Amino acid sequence: MSSLTAFIIGAGANVGKHVAAAFKDKGYRVALASRNPDVDALKKEGYFPVTLDVQNIESVQGAFAAVNKELGPPSVVVFNVGSLERPPVPDDPLSLGVDGLAKHVDVSLAMFAAAQEAVAGFRAAANKDAKRTFIVTGNPLPWAIAPPAMMVGLNIQKTIKWRIADICAAAYAKEGFRFYFASLVGEDGGIPNPLSDFFTSGPQHAQVYLDLITREEQADWDYRFTLDAKQWVKK
């Protein structure tokens, strides 16, 4: 296990921080990427810090190159990046500028580029016996009924990621590569209520992600879980 590498893109204080700690405790060498990493602090905590701008595909590719060189190709990649620019008129989704929507879509393109780099690393000899896994931090917006107009950009962004995860889970199953769109949901399977539950759910995300990367078989690619870190099942 000590030879395996995990790469977490999006090193925020909620999900990113807790997932990184859980993976490190499991024995993974962990690389953490963000736009402006605190290099010294992260190194002291035992992580490999990487600068990455999700608005720049070359930055994504360069970040993977740095991780591959320093730690070896990751067998686990977590894409934990999202962005939200609200339309100036909250109930008018088309008041969001095209440039604003493009920024949301750029994050989805960065996830696509990260998946390309991840699969290349999954095929490396160093990972031939690893449980090679790509996890996207999701949310219920792609399947929400009457989603909020003010979240039009984030909705489109997450829906693109959702579909990429679906396609990749099927396409790469024959190679044993696992893809997940993992989402914290409310008891009804929709948006958590209160929404603030998400912002303190780092420990639950860490528990779920650790289960997904250590299990023997692929679980549901569209993996929905509740605040108790258990898989949500429609009743």
Short mmCIF file of C-alpha atoms in Angstrom, two decimals, residues 97-231:
data_model
loop_
_atom_site.label_atom_id
_atom_site.label_comp_id
_atom_site.label_asym_id
_atom_site.label_seq_id
_atom_site.Cartn_x
_atom_site.Cartn_y
_atom_site.Cartn_z
CA GLY A 97 -23.62 35.79 -19.11
CA VAL A 98 -22.22 33.38 -21.67
CA ASP A 99 -18.77 33.98 -20.20
CA GLY A 100 -20.10 33.01 -16.79
CA LEU A 101 -21.54 29.78 -18.15
CA ALA A 102 -18.30 29.06 -19.99
CA LYS A 103 -16.38 29.23 -16.70
CA HIS A 104 -18.63 26.51 -15.28
CA VAL A 105 -18.17 24.36 -18.36
CA ASP A 106 -14.40 24.85 -18.17
CA VAL A 107 -14.41 23.03 -14.82
CA SER A 108 -16.15 20.08 -16.49
CA LEU A 109 -13.54 20.11 -19.25
CA ALA A 110 -10.84 20.05 -16.57
CA MET A 111 -12.48 16.95 -15.11
CA PHE A 112 -12.42 15.35 -18.57
CA ALA A 113 -8.73 16.17 -18.92
CA ALA A 114 -8.04 14.82 -15.43
CA ALA A 115 -9.81 11.58 -16.36
CA GLN A 116 -7.62 11.27 -19.46
CA GLU A 117 -4.49 11.66 -17.36
CA ALA A 118 -5.82 9.32 -14.69
CA VAL A 119 -6.51 6.51 -17.15
CA ALA A 120 -3.01 6.83 -18.59
CA GLY A 121 -1.67 6.38 -15.06
CA PHE A 122 -4.04 3.51 -14.30
CA ARG A 123 -2.44 1.63 -17.21
CA ALA A 124 1.06 2.06 -15.79
CA ALA A 125 2.81 -1.08 -14.60
CA ALA A 126 3.07 0.34 -11.09
CA ASN A 127 -0.73 0.25 -10.77
CA LYS A 128 -1.49 -3.10 -12.38
CA ASP A 129 -2.60 -4.66 -9.07
CA ALA A 130 -4.21 -1.53 -7.58
CA LYS A 131 -7.91 -0.73 -7.25
CA ARG A 132 -7.79 2.05 -9.82
CA THR A 133 -10.51 4.57 -9.04
CA PHE A 134 -11.64 8.02 -10.20
CA ILE A 135 -14.16 9.82 -7.99
CA VAL A 136 -15.98 13.05 -8.77
CA THR A 137 -17.53 14.93 -5.88
CA GLY A 138 -21.09 15.33 -7.10
CA ASN A 139 -24.41 16.67 -5.91
CA PRO A 140 -28.09 16.03 -6.73
CA LEU A 141 -28.48 18.84 -9.28
CA PRO A 142 -28.22 16.58 -12.39
CA TRP A 143 -31.39 14.70 -11.44
CA ALA A 144 -33.12 17.32 -9.27
CA ILE A 145 -36.72 18.17 -10.10
CA ALA A 146 -37.11 21.90 -10.84
CA PRO A 147 -33.55 22.80 -9.80
CA PRO A 148 -32.98 26.38 -8.62
CA ALA A 149 -32.58 28.86 -11.47
CA MET A 150 -29.77 30.61 -9.61
CA MET A 151 -27.69 27.42 -9.88
CA VAL A 152 -27.99 27.08 -13.65
CA GLY A 153 -24.22 27.20 -14.19
CA LEU A 154 -23.37 24.72 -11.45
CA ASN A 155 -26.22 22.46 -12.61
CA ILE A 156 -24.84 22.29 -16.14
CA GLN A 157 -21.31 21.78 -14.82
CA LYS A 158 -22.31 18.90 -12.56
CA THR A 159 -24.50 17.32 -15.24
CA ILE A 160 -21.58 17.17 -17.66
CA LYS A 161 -19.41 15.55 -14.98
CA TRP A 162 -22.24 13.13 -14.14
CA ARG A 163 -22.49 12.00 -17.74
CA ILE A 164 -18.70 11.67 -18.15
CA ALA A 165 -18.56 9.45 -15.06
CA ASP A 166 -21.40 7.31 -16.43
CA ILE A 167 -19.75 6.85 -19.82
CA CYS A 168 -16.31 6.13 -18.36
CA ALA A 169 -17.61 3.64 -15.78
CA ALA A 170 -19.04 1.56 -18.62
CA ALA A 171 -16.22 2.07 -21.11
CA TYR A 172 -13.34 1.17 -18.78
CA ALA A 173 -14.97 -1.56 -16.73
CA LYS A 174 -13.24 -4.17 -18.89
CA GLU A 175 -9.89 -2.82 -17.70
CA GLY A 176 -11.00 -2.80 -14.09
CA PHE A 177 -11.04 1.00 -13.81
CA ARG A 178 -13.76 2.43 -11.58
CA PHE A 179 -15.52 5.75 -11.98
CA TYR A 180 -17.92 7.36 -9.53
CA PHE A 181 -20.08 10.45 -9.27
CA ALA A 182 -20.45 10.46 -5.48
CA SER A 183 -23.12 12.71 -4.01
CA LEU A 184 -24.33 13.57 -0.55
CA VAL A 185 -28.14 13.54 -0.69
CA GLY A 186 -31.01 14.16 1.69
CA GLU A 187 -33.21 11.43 3.08
CA ASP A 188 -35.44 11.74 -0.01
CA GLY A 189 -32.48 11.36 -2.38
CA GLY A 190 -32.52 15.03 -3.34
CA ILE A 191 -30.68 18.15 -2.23
CA PRO A 192 -29.69 17.90 1.46
CA ASN A 193 -32.00 19.77 3.80
CA PRO A 194 -30.60 21.84 5.32
CA LEU A 195 -28.10 22.55 2.56
CA SER A 196 -25.60 23.55 5.24
CA ASP A 197 -25.15 19.83 5.99
CA PHE A 198 -22.87 19.65 2.96
CA PHE A 199 -20.43 22.18 4.36
CA THR A 200 -19.66 20.02 7.40
CA SER A 201 -19.78 16.66 5.61
CA GLY A 202 -16.05 16.23 5.02
CA PRO A 203 -15.75 13.27 7.43
CA GLN A 204 -18.67 11.47 5.75
CA HIS A 205 -17.22 12.05 2.29
CA ALA A 206 -13.89 10.67 3.51
CA GLN A 207 -15.55 7.56 4.91
CA VAL A 208 -17.50 6.92 1.70
CA TYR A 209 -14.56 7.59 -0.61
CA LEU A 210 -12.32 5.30 1.42
CA ASP A 211 -14.90 2.55 1.07
CA LEU A 212 -15.16 3.11 -2.68
CA ILE A 213 -11.40 2.89 -3.27
CA THR A 214 -10.92 -0.24 -1.14
CA ARG A 215 -13.93 -2.33 -2.14
CA GLU A 216 -13.37 -5.33 -4.38
CA GLU A 217 -15.93 -4.51 -7.06
CA GLN A 218 -17.35 -1.39 -8.67
CA ALA A 219 -20.39 -0.10 -6.81
CA ASP A 220 -23.10 2.00 -8.49
CA TRP A 221 -21.24 4.63 -10.52
CA ASP A 222 -23.93 7.15 -9.50
CA TYR A 223 -23.21 6.67 -5.81
CA ARG A 224 -25.56 8.53 -3.49
CA PHE A 225 -25.07 8.60 0.25
CA THR A 226 -26.68 10.24 3.25
CA LEU A 227 -25.23 12.11 6.21
CA ASP A 228 -24.64 8.84 8.05
CA ALA A 229 -22.21 7.87 5.24
CA LYS A 230 -24.47 5.02 4.14
CA GLN A 231 -25.57 4.44 0.55
#
